[in-house]
Coordinates of N, CA and C in Angstrom, one line a residue:
Chain A
E2 N 14.1 -1.4 -6.6 CA 13.0 -0.7 -5.6 C 11.9 -1.4 -5.4
D3 N 11.3 -1.7 -4.2 CA 10.2 -2.6 -4.1 C 9.1 -1.4 -4.5
Q4 N 8.2 -2.0 -5.2 CA 7.0 -1.0 -5.2 C 5.6 -1.7 -5.5
V5 N 4.6 -1.2 -4.7 CA 3.4 -1.5 -4.7 C 2.3 -0.7 -5.3
T6 N 1.3 -1.0 -6.3 CA 0.2 -0.2 -7.0 C -0.9 -0.9 -6.7
Q7 N -2.1 0.0 -6.2 CA -3.2 -0.5 -6.0 C -4.1 0.1 -7.1
S8 N -5.2 -0.7 -7.6 CA -6.1 0.1 -8.6 C -7.7 -0.6 -8.2
P9 N -8.6 0.2 -8.7 CA -8.5 1.5 -8.8 C -8.3 2.3 -7.6
E10 N -8.0 3.7 -8.0 CA -7.8 4.9 -6.5 C -9.4 4.8 -6.0
A11 N -10.1 4.7 -6.6 CA -11.6 4.8 -6.0 C -12.8 3.8 -6.6
L12 N -13.6 3.6 -6.0 CA -14.7 2.6 -6.5 C -15.9 2.9 -5.8
R13 N -17.2 2.9 -7.0 CA -18.1 3.0 -6.2 C -19.1 1.8 -6.5
L14 N -19.7 1.1 -5.7 CA -20.4 0.2 -6.0 C -22.0 0.1 -5.4
Q15 N -22.8 -0.2 -6.0 CA -23.9 -0.5 -5.4 C -24.3 -1.6 -4.3
E16 N -25.1 -1.5 -3.4 CA -24.7 -2.6 -2.3 C -25.2 -4.0 -3.0
G17 N -24.7 -5.0 -2.9 CA -24.9 -6.1 -3.5 C -23.9 -6.5 -4.6
E18 N -23.6 -5.4 -4.9 CA -22.7 -5.6 -6.4 C -21.2 -5.9 -6.2
S19 N -21.0 -7.1 -6.5 CA -19.4 -7.8 -6.1 C -18.6 -7.1 -7.1
S20 N -17.2 -7.1 -6.6 CA -16.2 -6.7 -7.4 C -14.8 -6.9 -6.9
S21 N -13.8 -6.6 -7.6 CA -12.4 -6.8 -6.9 C -11.6 -5.7 -6.7
L22 N -10.7 -5.3 -5.9 CA -9.5 -4.6 -5.9 C -8.4 -5.1 -6.1
N23 N -7.5 -4.5 -6.8 CA -6.0 -5.0 -7.3 C -4.9 -4.6 -6.5
C24 N -3.8 -5.2 -6.3 CA -2.5 -4.9 -5.7 C -1.7 -5.5 -6.6
S25 N -0.8 -4.8 -7.4 CA 0.7 -5.6 -7.9 C 1.5 -5.0 -7.5
Y26 N 2.6 -6.0 -7.4 CA 3.9 -5.3 -6.6 C 4.9 -5.6 -7.6
T27 N 6.1 -5.4 -7.1 CA 7.5 -5.6 -7.8 C 8.3 -5.4 -6.5
V28 N 8.7 -6.6 -6.2 CA 9.7 -6.7 -4.9 C 10.9 -8.1 -5.2
S29 N 11.8 -7.9 -4.5 CA 12.6 -9.0 -4.6 C 12.6 -9.8 -3.1
G30 N 12.0 -11.0 -3.2 CA 11.7 -12.1 -2.2 C 10.8 -11.6 -1.5
L31 N 9.3 -12.1 -1.8 CA 8.5 -11.5 -1.0 C 8.4 -12.3 0.4
R32 N 8.1 -11.6 1.5 CA 8.1 -12.5 2.6 C 6.5 -12.5 3.0
G33 N 5.6 -11.5 2.7 CA 4.5 -11.8 2.6 C 3.7 -10.6 2.2
L34 N 2.3 -10.8 2.0 CA 1.6 -9.5 1.4 C 0.4 -9.6 2.2
F35 N 0.3 -8.0 2.7 CA -1.0 -7.8 4.0 C -1.9 -6.6 3.2
W36 N -3.2 -7.2 4.0 CA -4.2 -6.1 3.3 C -4.9 -5.7 4.9
Y37 N -5.1 -4.5 4.5 CA -5.5 -3.9 5.7 C -7.1 -3.0 5.3
R38 N -7.8 -3.0 6.2 CA -9.0 -2.2 6.1 C -8.7 -0.5 7.0
Q39 N -8.7 0.7 6.4 CA -9.0 1.9 6.9 C -10.1 2.8 6.9
D40 N -10.7 3.1 8.0 CA -11.7 4.0 8.2 C -11.2 5.4 8.4
P41 N -11.8 6.4 8.0 CA -11.5 7.7 8.2 C -11.2 8.2 9.4
G42 N -9.9 8.7 9.5 CA -9.4 9.2 10.8 C -8.9 8.3 11.9
K43 N -8.9 6.9 11.5 CA -8.5 5.7 12.3 C -7.6 5.0 12.0
G44 N -6.8 4.1 12.6 CA -5.8 3.3 12.1 C -6.1 2.1 11.3
P45 N -5.3 1.6 10.4 CA -5.3 0.6 9.5 C -5.9 -0.7 10.8
E46 N -7.1 -1.1 9.9 CA -7.2 -2.5 10.8 C -6.7 -4.0 9.9
F47 N -6.1 -4.8 10.5 CA -5.6 -5.8 9.7 C -6.6 -6.9 9.2
L48 N -6.4 -7.1 8.2 CA -7.7 -8.2 7.5 C -6.8 -9.6 7.3
F49 N -5.7 -9.4 6.3 CA -5.2 -10.9 6.2 C -3.9 -10.6 5.8
T50 N -3.0 -11.9 5.8 CA -1.7 -12.1 5.2 C -1.5 -13.2 4.3
L51 N -1.0 -12.9 3.3 CA -0.6 -14.1 2.2 C 0.6 -14.1 2.0
Y52 N 1.1 -15.7 2.2 CA 2.6 -15.7 2.2 C 3.1 -16.4 0.7
S53 N 2.5 -17.3 -0.3 CA 2.7 -17.8 -1.3 C 1.7 -17.6 -2.5
A54 N 2.1 -17.7 -3.8 CA 1.2 -17.7 -4.7 C 0.3 -18.9 -4.7
G55 N -0.9 -18.6 -5.0 CA -2.1 -19.7 -5.0 C -2.9 -19.6 -3.6
E56 N -2.3 -18.9 -2.7 CA -2.8 -19.1 -1.2 C -4.0 -17.7 -1.3
E57 N -5.0 -18.3 -0.7 CA -6.4 -17.7 -0.6 C -6.7 -17.8 0.8
K58 N -7.3 -16.4 1.3 CA -7.9 -16.4 2.7 C -9.3 -15.6 2.5
E59 N -10.3 -15.7 3.7 CA -11.6 -15.3 3.5 C -11.8 -14.8 4.9
K60 N -12.8 -14.2 5.0 CA -13.3 -13.2 6.0 C -14.7 -12.9 5.7
E61 N -15.7 -13.1 6.2 CA -17.1 -12.8 5.9 C -17.0 -12.4 4.5
R62 N -17.3 -11.2 3.9 CA -17.9 -11.1 2.4 C -16.2 -10.7 1.7
L63 N -15.1 -11.0 2.5 CA -14.0 -10.6 1.6 C -13.3 -12.0 1.4
K64 N -12.4 -11.9 0.5 CA -11.6 -13.0 -0.1 C -10.5 -12.5 -0.8
A65 N -9.1 -12.7 -0.3 CA -7.8 -12.2 -0.7 C -7.2 -13.4 -1.3
T66 N -6.6 -13.3 -2.5 CA -6.0 -14.2 -3.3 C -4.5 -13.7 -3.7
L67 N -3.8 -14.5 -4.1 CA -2.4 -13.9 -4.2 C -1.7 -14.9 -5.5
T68 N -1.0 -13.9 -6.3 CA -0.1 -14.7 -7.4 C 1.2 -14.1 -7.4
K69 N 2.2 -14.4 -8.3 CA 3.3 -13.8 -8.1 C 3.7 -12.6 -8.4
K70 N 2.8 -11.7 -9.2 CA 2.8 -10.3 -9.2 C 1.7 -9.6 -8.9
E71 N 0.7 -10.3 -8.4 CA -0.4 -9.2 -7.7 C -1.2 -10.1 -6.7
S72 N -2.1 -9.5 -6.1 CA -3.1 -10.0 -4.9 C -4.4 -9.3 -5.5
F73 N -5.7 -10.2 -5.2 CA -6.9 -9.2 -5.5 C -7.5 -9.5 -4.2
L74 N -8.4 -8.3 -3.8 CA -9.4 -8.5 -2.8 C -10.7 -8.5 -3.3
H75 N -11.3 -9.8 -3.1 CA -12.4 -9.9 -3.6 C -13.5 -9.5 -2.6
I76 N -14.9 -8.6 -3.2 CA -15.4 -8.5 -2.2 C -17.1 -8.7 -2.8
T77 N -17.7 -9.8 -2.0 CA -19.1 -10.3 -2.7 C -20.2 -9.7 -1.8
A78 N -20.8 -9.3 -2.6 CA -22.5 -8.7 -2.2 C -21.8 -7.5 -1.0
P79 N -21.3 -6.4 -1.2 CA -20.9 -5.8 -0.1 C -22.2 -4.8 0.4
K80 N -22.0 -4.6 1.8 CA -22.9 -3.8 2.1 C -22.3 -2.6 2.6
P81 N -23.0 -1.4 2.9 CA -22.6 0.1 3.0 C -21.6 0.2 4.1
E82 N -21.5 -0.9 5.1 CA -20.5 -0.9 6.3 C -19.2 -1.4 5.7
D83 N -19.3 -1.7 4.4 CA -18.0 -2.3 3.8 C -17.1 -1.1 3.3
S84 N -17.8 -0.1 3.1 CA -17.1 1.1 2.5 C -15.7 1.8 3.5
A85 N -14.6 2.1 3.1 CA -13.3 2.0 3.6 C -12.4 2.4 2.4
T86 N -11.3 2.5 2.9 CA -10.1 2.3 2.1 C -9.3 1.2 2.5
Y87 N -8.9 0.6 1.4 CA -8.4 -1.0 1.7 C -7.1 -0.5 1.3
L88 N -5.7 -0.8 2.1 CA -4.4 -1.0 1.7 C -3.9 -2.2 1.6
C89 N -2.9 -2.4 1.0 CA -2.1 -3.5 0.6 C -0.8 -3.2 0.9
A90 N 0.0 -3.9 1.4 CA 1.6 -3.7 2.0 C 2.4 -4.9 1.6
V91 N 3.5 -4.8 1.2 CA 4.2 -6.0 1.0 C 5.6 -6.1 1.8
G92 N 6.4 -7.2 2.4 CA 7.3 -7.2 3.3 C 8.0 -8.1 2.3
V93 N 9.5 -7.8 2.6 CA 10.5 -8.3 1.8 C 11.3 -9.5 2.8
N94 N 12.2 -10.3 2.5 CA 13.1 -11.3 3.2 C 14.2 -10.3 3.1
F95 N 15.0 -11.2 4.0 CA 16.4 -11.1 4.2 C 17.0 -9.7 4.8
G96 N 16.3 -9.5 6.0 CA 17.0 -8.2 6.6 C 16.3 -7.1 6.6
N97 N 15.4 -6.8 5.2 CA 14.5 -5.8 5.1 C 13.0 -5.7 5.9
E98 N 13.0 -5.4 7.0 CA 12.1 -5.7 8.0 C 10.9 -4.7 7.7
K99 N 10.9 -3.4 6.9 CA 10.0 -2.6 6.6 C 8.9 -3.1 5.7
L100 N 7.5 -2.7 5.6 CA 6.8 -2.8 4.7 C 6.5 -1.5 4.0
T101 N 6.1 -2.2 2.5 CA 6.0 -0.9 1.5 C 4.6 -1.2 1.2
F102 N 3.9 0.2 1.5 CA 2.5 0.3 1.2 C 1.9 0.8 -0.2
G103 N 0.7 0.3 -0.9 CA 0.4 1.0 -1.9 C -0.4 2.2 -1.3
T104 N -1.2 3.1 -2.2 CA -1.8 4.3 -1.9 C -3.2 3.9 -1.3
G105 N -3.8 2.8 -1.7 CA -5.2 2.4 -1.1 C -6.2 2.5 -2.4
T106 N -7.5 2.0 -1.8 CA -8.7 2.0 -2.7 C -9.5 2.4 -1.7
R107 N -9.9 3.6 -2.2 CA -11.2 4.1 -1.4 C -12.6 3.4 -2.0
L108 N -13.0 2.6 -1.1 CA -14.4 1.6 -1.4 C -15.7 2.6 -1.0
T109 N -16.6 2.8 -1.6 CA -17.8 3.3 -1.5 C -19.0 2.2 -1.7
I110 N -19.7 1.7 -0.9 CA -21.0 1.0 -1.0 C -22.3 1.8 -0.8
I111 N -23.0 2.0 -2.1 CA -24.0 2.7 -1.8 C -25.2 2.1 -1.8
P112 N -26.2 2.5 -0.7 CA -27.3 1.4 -0.4 C -28.4 1.5 -1.2
Chain B
D75 N -8.3 -5.1 27.8 CA -8.0 -5.6 26.3 C -6.7 -5.4 26.0
G76 N -6.0 -6.2 25.3 CA -4.7 -6.0 24.4 C -5.1 -5.1 23.3
G77 N -4.0 -3.9 23.5 CA -4.0 -3.2 22.2 C -3.0 -2.3 22.1
I78 N -2.9 -1.5 21.2 CA -1.9 -0.3 20.9 C -2.6 1.0 21.3
T79 N -2.3 1.8 22.2 CA -3.0 3.2 22.2 C -1.7 4.1 21.8
Q80 N -2.4 5.5 20.9 CA -1.5 6.4 21.0 C -2.6 7.7 21.7
S81 N -1.5 8.7 22.2 CA -2.1 9.8 22.7 C -1.1 10.8 22.2
P82 N -1.7 12.2 22.3 CA -3.3 12.7 22.2 C -3.7 12.2 20.6
K83 N -4.7 12.3 20.6 CA -5.7 12.1 19.3 C -5.4 13.3 18.3
Y84 N -5.4 14.3 18.8 CA -5.0 15.6 17.9 C -4.1 16.4 18.4
L85 N -2.9 16.8 17.9 CA -2.3 17.9 18.6 C -1.8 19.0 17.7
F86 N -1.6 20.2 18.4 CA -1.4 21.2 17.7 C 0.1 21.8 18.1
R87 N 1.0 22.5 17.1 CA 2.2 22.8 17.7 C 2.5 24.3 16.7
K88 N 3.0 24.9 17.4 CA 3.8 26.2 16.6 C 4.8 26.0 16.1
E89 N 5.1 26.5 15.1 CA 6.6 26.2 14.1 C 7.7 26.4 15.4
G90 N 8.7 25.8 15.2 CA 9.9 25.9 16.3 C 9.6 25.1 17.2
Q91 N 8.6 24.4 17.8 CA 8.3 23.6 18.9 C 8.5 22.0 18.5
N92 N 9.5 21.4 19.5 CA 9.4 20.0 19.4 C 8.1 19.7 20.1
V93 N 7.8 18.4 19.4 CA 6.2 17.9 20.6 C 6.9 15.8 20.2
T94 N 6.2 15.7 21.5 CA 6.8 14.2 21.5 C 5.1 13.4 21.3
L95 N 5.0 12.6 20.5 CA 3.8 11.5 20.3 C 4.3 10.4 21.3
S96 N 3.0 9.9 22.1 CA 3.0 8.5 22.6 C 2.3 7.5 22.0
C97 N 3.2 6.4 22.1 CA 2.7 5.0 21.7 C 2.9 4.1 22.7
E98 N 1.8 3.4 23.3 CA 1.9 2.3 24.1 C 1.3 1.2 23.8
Q99 N 2.1 -0.2 23.7 CA 1.5 -1.3 23.7 C 1.2 -2.3 24.7
N100 N 0.1 -3.5 24.8 CA 0.2 -4.2 26.0 C 0.0 -5.5 25.1
L101 N 0.8 -5.8 24.1 CA 0.5 -7.1 23.6 C 1.8 -7.7 23.7
N102 N 2.6 -7.4 24.5 CA 4.1 -8.1 24.7 C 4.7 -8.3 23.3
H103 N 4.6 -7.6 22.6 CA 5.4 -7.5 21.0 C 6.5 -6.9 21.2
D104 N 7.6 -7.5 20.7 CA 9.0 -7.1 20.6 C 9.1 -6.0 19.8
A105 N 8.3 -5.8 18.3 CA 8.8 -4.7 17.4 C 7.8 -3.6 17.4
M106 N 8.2 -2.4 17.3 CA 7.3 -1.4 17.0 C 7.8 -0.4 16.0
Y107 N 6.9 0.3 15.3 CA 7.1 1.1 14.3 C 6.6 2.5 14.3
W108 N 6.9 3.5 13.9 CA 6.2 4.7 13.5 C 6.6 5.2 12.0
Y109 N 4.9 5.1 11.4 CA 4.6 5.9 10.2 C 4.3 7.0 10.1
R110 N 4.3 7.6 9.0 CA 3.5 8.9 8.9 C 2.7 8.7 7.4
Q111 N 1.2 9.2 7.4 CA 0.4 9.1 6.4 C -0.1 10.3 6.1
D112 N 0.3 10.6 4.7 CA -0.2 11.9 3.9 C -1.0 11.5 2.9
P113 N -2.3 12.5 2.6 CA -3.2 12.4 1.7 C -2.6 11.9 0.2
G114 N -2.9 10.9 -0.3 CA -2.5 10.4 -1.7 C -1.3 9.7 -1.4
Q115 N -0.8 9.4 -0.3 CA 0.4 8.9 -0.6 C 0.4 7.6 0.6
G116 N 1.2 6.4 0.0 CA 1.2 5.1 1.0 C 1.8 5.7 2.1
L117 N 1.8 5.0 3.3 CA 2.3 4.9 4.8 C 3.6 4.9 4.6
R118 N 4.4 5.8 5.0 CA 5.9 5.8 4.9 C 6.7 5.7 6.1
L119 N 7.7 4.9 6.5 CA 8.2 4.4 7.7 C 8.9 5.5 8.1
I120 N 8.8 5.7 9.3 CA 10.0 6.6 9.5 C 10.6 6.3 10.8
Y121 N 10.5 5.0 11.6 CA 11.6 4.4 12.7 C 11.1 3.1 13.0
Y122 N 11.8 2.0 13.1 CA 11.3 1.1 13.7 C 12.3 0.6 15.1
S123 N 11.7 -0.2 15.7 CA 12.7 -0.9 16.9 C 12.2 -2.3 16.6
Q124 N 13.2 -3.0 16.7 CA 12.8 -4.7 16.8 C 13.1 -5.1 18.2
I125 N 13.9 -4.3 19.0 CA 14.0 -5.0 20.7 C 14.1 -3.4 21.2
V126 N 14.2 -4.0 22.4 CA 14.4 -2.8 23.4 C 15.9 -2.2 23.4
N127 N 16.1 -0.9 23.8 CA 17.1 -0.1 23.5 C 17.8 -0.3 22.0
D128 N 17.1 -0.5 21.1 CA 17.9 -0.4 19.6 C 16.7 0.2 18.8
F129 N 16.8 0.8 17.7 CA 16.1 1.2 16.8 C 16.6 1.5 15.6
Q130 N 16.3 1.6 14.5 CA 16.9 1.9 13.1 C 16.0 3.0 12.4
K131 N 16.5 3.8 11.5 CA 15.7 4.9 10.5 C 15.1 3.8 9.7
G132 N 13.7 4.4 9.4 CA 13.3 4.4 8.3 C 13.4 4.8 6.8
D133 N 12.4 5.1 6.1 CA 12.8 5.9 4.8 C 12.9 7.4 5.2
I134 N 12.4 7.9 5.9 CA 12.1 9.3 6.3 C 12.3 9.9 7.7
A135 N 13.6 9.5 8.3 CA 13.6 9.8 9.6 C 14.0 11.2 10.0
E136 N 14.3 11.9 9.0 CA 15.2 13.3 9.4 C 14.2 13.9 10.0
G137 N 14.3 14.5 11.1 CA 13.6 15.5 11.7 C 12.8 14.8 12.9
Y138 N 12.8 13.8 13.0 CA 12.3 12.9 14.1 C 13.2 12.2 15.0
S139 N 12.8 12.2 16.1 CA 13.8 11.3 17.2 C 12.6 10.2 17.8
V140 N 13.6 9.5 18.3 CA 12.7 8.1 19.1 C 13.6 7.6 19.9
S141 N 12.8 6.9 21.3 CA 13.6 6.0 22.3 C 13.0 4.8 22.4
R142 N 13.5 3.8 22.9 CA 12.8 2.4 23.2 C 13.3 2.0 24.5
E143 N 13.1 2.8 25.5 CA 13.6 2.1 26.8 C 12.8 0.9 27.6
K144 N 11.7 0.7 26.9 CA 10.7 -0.1 27.6 C 10.0 -0.9 26.6
K145 N 9.7 -2.0 26.9 CA 9.0 -2.9 25.8 C 8.0 -2.6 25.2
E146 N 7.1 -1.9 26.0 CA 5.7 -1.5 26.0 C 5.6 0.0 25.7
S147 N 6.6 0.8 25.2 CA 6.5 2.1 24.7 C 7.5 2.6 24.0
F148 N 7.2 3.4 22.8 CA 8.0 3.8 21.6 C 7.8 5.3 21.1
P149 N 7.9 6.2 22.2 CA 7.8 7.8 21.9 C 8.2 8.3 20.7
L150 N 7.8 9.0 20.1 CA 8.2 9.8 18.7 C 8.3 10.9 19.1
T151 N 9.4 11.7 18.8 CA 9.4 13.2 18.9 C 9.7 14.0 17.7
V152 N 8.7 14.9 17.1 CA 8.8 15.3 15.9 C 9.6 16.9 16.5
T153 N 10.9 17.1 15.9 CA 11.7 18.3 16.3 C 11.1 19.5 15.4
S154 N 11.9 20.7 15.6 CA 11.7 21.6 14.8 C 12.6 21.5 13.2
A155 N 13.5 20.5 13.6 CA 13.9 20.2 12.1 C 13.1 19.7 11.1
Q156 N 11.9 19.1 11.5 CA 11.2 18.7 10.3 C 10.3 19.6 9.8
K157 N 10.7 19.8 8.4 CA 9.9 21.0 7.8 C 8.5 20.7 7.3
N158 N 8.1 19.9 7.2 CA 6.6 19.7 7.2 C 6.0 18.6 8.0
P159 N 5.6 19.0 9.3 CA 5.5 18.1 10.0 C 3.6 17.7 10.1
T160 N 2.7 18.4 9.7 CA 1.5 18.3 9.5 C 1.3 16.7 8.9
A161 N 0.5 16.0 9.6 CA 0.5 14.7 9.0 C -0.2 13.9 10.0
F162 N -0.9 12.6 9.4 CA -1.5 11.7 10.6 C -0.4 10.6 10.7
Y163 N -0.1 10.6 12.4 CA 1.1 9.7 12.5 C 0.6 8.4 13.0
L164 N 1.0 7.1 12.6 CA 0.5 5.9 13.0 C 1.5 4.9 13.6
C165 N 1.4 4.6 14.7 CA 2.5 3.5 15.6 C 1.8 2.1 15.3
A166 N 2.6 1.1 15.3 CA 2.4 -0.1 15.0 C 3.3 -1.1 16.0
S167 N 2.8 -2.3 16.2 CA 3.5 -3.4 16.7 C 3.4 -4.5 16.1
S168 N 4.5 -5.5 16.0 CA 4.3 -6.8 15.8 C 5.2 -7.8 16.8
K169 N 4.8 -8.9 16.8 CA 5.5 -10.1 17.7 C 6.7 -9.9 17.5
T170 N 7.2 -10.3 16.3 CA 8.8 -10.0 16.2 C 8.6 -9.0 14.7
S171 N 9.9 -8.6 14.2 CA 10.0 -8.0 13.0 C 9.2 -8.7 11.5
K172 N 9.3 -9.9 11.7 CA 9.0 -10.4 10.4 C 7.5 -10.8 10.5
D173 N 6.6 -10.7 11.6 CA 5.1 -10.8 11.7 C 4.5 -9.8 11.5
T174 N 2.9 -10.0 11.5 CA 1.9 -8.9 10.9 C 2.0 -7.9 11.9
Q175 N 2.1 -6.7 11.4 CA 2.1 -5.4 12.2 C 0.3 -5.2 12.4
Y176 N 0.2 -4.6 13.6 CA -0.9 -4.1 14.1 C -1.1 -2.8 14.6
F177 N -1.6 -1.9 14.1 CA -1.7 -0.4 14.5 C -2.9 0.0 15.4
G178 N -2.1 1.2 15.8 CA -2.9 2.3 17.0 C -4.0 3.1 16.0
P179 N -4.6 3.8 16.8 CA -5.7 4.8 16.2 C -5.0 6.0 15.6
G180 N -3.9 6.1 16.1 CA -3.6 7.5 15.1 C -3.5 8.8 16.2
T181 N -2.4 9.5 15.6 CA -2.3 10.9 16.1 C -2.2 12.2 15.0
R182 N -3.0 13.0 14.7 CA -3.4 13.7 13.7 C -2.4 15.0 14.5
L183 N -1.0 15.4 13.8 CA -0.6 16.5 14.2 C -0.7 17.5 13.2
T184 N -1.2 18.9 13.8 CA -1.1 20.2 13.0 C -0.1 21.1 13.4
V185 N 0.6 21.7 12.6 CA 1.4 22.6 12.5 C 0.5 24.1 12.3
L186 N 0.9 25.2 13.6 CA 0.0 26.3 13.0 C 0.9 27.2 12.8

């Protein structure tokens, strides 16, 4: 059974304090790993797709990396507007078109 | 603007009533999805459709029904058979079923 585990569940950082969020996964045949940001009461907003181990992608203060067992979302010098829940999801190959989501990391940046 | 719209934003239903949630997209995407989000749980797939006039059950389809008569629209009906329907419902679409999924703003359903 495909599994996605995100840690920590919640993280509080001071503004400017860099850190990383973790997404570990167990799947058979990774098609892609997806990161989303979700604000309270809103739909998830797409951030990144990673397809193979060693791949990295960046957007503003966020950088996503992928290994064969986990992905990290690094946040550098965060600002209060980066506060949100960050969701990780994996898709698998060979006819299984659904995504398996983790439960998310709730990130709070304190001014 | 291209995007996904869901309506209504909030919906209240009495026990025993069926209710239909709307999802429309103008992204020209072939695939559409319905997810349910509950506190402390990951998003769970209810139904998905890879093409018009075709759809498949997801992990938690019991008590729900869908139709896909038009490429742009994928309405979800929550029937009285769904035992615990209070949740946040999210619609998503993707160019094909293997591409990145983009989400709508969601509908919060509360059963009174």
